[in-house]
Every structure is written in C-alpha cells, then in structure tokens.
Amino acid sequence: MSSAAFNSDTCAVPDERLLAAWLDMTELPPVPRLEVEEPRSQGLRQAVRVVTDALLGRPAQEGRQVPSAGAIYPYDVLVLVDEGDRPRDSPGPALFWMDLLRRTCVRLGGPATRLGRLLRPARLPDGGEPVAHVILLARPWLSMRKYGSRGYLYTQLDTGHAATNLLGTALQDGPAVLRLHGPRAEIRAAVAPWLPHREVHSIVTIGRPHTSGESGDWATFRMAGDDDPAGTGQLEGVCWSGLSEAVYDSSQPFAASARLHTAAPVATGLRPSPSDGIPLTQWREASRRRQSCKRFSGDTPEPHGLLSMLGALDTPLPADLAEATPDRGVRATLLLHDGTTAKACSEALRGSRIGVTVPDRFRDLDLLVRSCMGQANARVAAGFVLFHIPRDELFSGGPCDLRDAVFRASCGAHLLCLGAGRNSVAITTIGGYDPDLWREFAGLSVGDEPLYLLALGVDQAGSIKHDRAQVAYAHGE
C-alpha cells in the first residue's frame, strides 16, 4: 500500500458537534474523593444508632425496618451535630450525609454553618439542648421513575414511615421531637449544591440518651473536595423541574410553626382506647417484628386482635402537628368481609373516629382486585383500612395542611404495621388503588380524598414478604 494512504492530510476532520454530543451522553461525573476520619461527636454516634435501628436493622442482613413501595426507599438522611462536646474541640456545627446503602457517613463541610444557624431555634419540647438533628430529605425521582406522577405520593408515604420509626426509636433512648414544618426551603437551598433535587420532609431532634448503646460499624469520611457526593443525572433534573414549588417548598420559621405537643397523629377518639398504643420501651422490638404480608390465607383475624391493632393509632408522639379536633382531620375506615367480625368491631368502636363497614360490592372479588390495580393479594385479604380526609380540609390551608395530612396518614399506617405485628395480624400497604371505587366501598362522599390503603388478614404459613435492601438504583445512587 502506498505511503500516501497514511498521509494525515487525507484524514477527515472530526465533527465537533458529534463529538460533543457523544461525550455528553457517555461521560459520567467523577467519584468524590473521600478521606477516612474518626467520629468525634457523641451526637453523631447516637444518631447513627437511631438511624441503624430505625431504618436498617441489626444485623445488616435483617433488611429494612420500614416498608417502601417497590423497596425503593426514596430518601436521604442528614445529621447535624455540634462537635464541641469534648474539651479539646472547638464548638461548631458539623453536617454528615448518611449513605444508607453503604453504611458510611460523609462529612459535608459547605452547608454546616448555615444549617447550624437555621436549626438553632429547634430545641427539645422541654427547652433542652439537642445532641443531633436528623434531617430526612425526600428524593421523588427514585419513585417517580418507576411509578410516574403518583410516585411523588409514594415518596411522601415512604418517607413518613421512615420519619415515624426514627422518632419512635429515638424516644426509646431519650427525649426527641419531630418537626414537619420550619424553614424547609432555606434548608433545601443550603444543601442543594451537594444533594440537589431533594425536598426537606422532616427533622427529628434528638436529646441526650438515658443510656449509651452501640452505634454500629459505620465508616466516617470527609470529602476532599466540593464534589456532589450522591451523583445526579439529567433525567432527575427534568423530573424535579416538573414538580410545583407550591407542593415541596412550604416554609415558615420555627417560631411561627405549630406549637409542639404530644398527641396521637391519628387518634381513635375512644376513651379508653382499645390499647395503650405502642409502648416506647418496646418500640425497637415492635419494629423488628413488623412484616409485610406476601399472601393472605383467607381467614379473618379475631376482633380482639383487630381492635388492639387499631389501638396502636393512639400512640402519643411529640411533634409540631396542629392539634386535631373531633370533627376535623384524617380519619380511618375499617372495611371487612365478615359481618360478624364487623359487628363486634363496630360495637367496640362506637363513638370513635374509625368507621366500620361491610361493602356489598366486596363480593365481586375480581372487582376488588381491579380496584387495587391488579394486586392478587387483595382477593384473599380479610379486610382493609383506608385513611381519608375531606378535600376542603386538605387543600384550603395550603401546602402545610396537605403535608400535615399526608404525614398523619403515613404515620397512622406505620403505627398499624407495628400494632399488627404485636397482635398476629398480617398486613401490607397498598399504594395503587382506584380512588373512586374505594370512596364507594367506604361509603365516602365525592369530596373525601383517600390517602392510604392497607390490606389485612391472616398470613399464609411461610409467605412472609421480607423487606429488601434497596435494589432499584443506578449510577451514583
């Protein structure tokens, strides 16, 4: 072959537009540089203990302690602590991102000072100094890429389960309080350069524990640069741009938020209650016993077990939720197949905020399955619990009332999951359902908005659905 064939003058000039497009599609952001450091704060160690027990379980093979639609767990955990709890330390706020998949804590130096100023007014109910603030950041993209627009609701419900279990687990150790309201927009803006496309769901403020405990084998790192530790992608940005600020950025100063008080987020209204709720001294045990039912046997639980399970709704929790009134707020309806069981429950719940009904159309099992978006487990469920609220209460007060109601429903659902495990009632959450059919089943008006549906019954032997570790993730997650 002639040497002229290799003359560079004959080579084509690269198409710069094609090259730029190719690199834009194929290049990935670099992995952040991390350096190992020793954890110095008692607050961080306590927060790691609470997060481990509340969300991840011990040992690691136990699987997640809270349910999630599709086992996606669409949230991140931040911990803000003061590292000046030792004489040789200079006081100052420190912020850590807890990577729940890898069980590592990554120090985020940039937003720590700003978050310290924003959360300084967030004290414990008795005015005591907290040792840590655990900040739950919802990440809607993770659910929405699988479930579409409705994935945003699933994100809120899943994160509500996590927040409830964080609060209850922290209360077993010492004082704690949950704040759903506050300067959410300002906190989100402070962490956005490191963790973009998130919204602030809630803050669990933790006090000094009564006794010390193992915090778990977590590695602690500091970032060697100003990189984004979690990675983001173009599609997540597109998803986030489609969300309305009216939904995710309701914000108010802590001083203007609802007064802190301890009450049941979704109370039965019975005095006395069918049970004393979930005892705080047994919260971790109840959390470990909670299971999601994969297949029901078709049998009906005893009325006593159902009533005791519903009594878990009367668990008092300290939070900044507005006080519920007898004629307003989230309510629950128990829907059963068995008339005898329904009658016994109805008599026991007379005068409460929980309705009981036996829908005629439940006899059409194919319709029942279709109403649950084809979930076959609904065919053999003994009954359901539906959380709902009138639309005029849900939307008249703006995004704060909407956030309040959705959290109450997810908190109530989590308490029912804990109560079911304590009373040998099988239960599973159902996120996809036909709202019009379920209004009809429950005897609600068109002005009532269903918020959350759970199926219950007796578990078929050997069919427990163990909650999985996060399996749906992509680059940088």
Coordinates of C-alpha atoms in Angstrom, one line a residue, residues 14 51 53 73 93 109 117-118 158 173 210 300 313 318 360 367 392 395 426 443 449 453:
P14 CA -13.6 15.3 13.5
V51 CA -30.9 5.5 62.1
D53 CA -32.1 0.6 64.4
Y73 CA -36.7 3.9 49.9
P93 CA -21.7 22.5 63.7
G109 CA -18.5 20.9 55.2
R117 CA -28.0 28.9 62.2
L118 CA -31.3 27.7 60.7
D158 CA -42.5 6.0 52.4
D173 CA -33.4 6.2 74.2
H210 CA -30.6 7.9 79.0
T300 CA -60.3 -13.4 59.4
L313 CA -53.2 4.7 66.4
P318 CA -44.2 14.7 70.2
D360 CA -71.8 -5.2 49.3
L367 CA -63.6 -6.0 41.1
D392 CA -61.8 21.1 51.9
F395 CA -56.4 22.0 50.3
A426 CA -51.0 -9.9 58.8
G443 CA -69.3 5.0 51.9
E449 CA -59.9 12.2 49.4
L453 CA -54.9 1.9 51.9

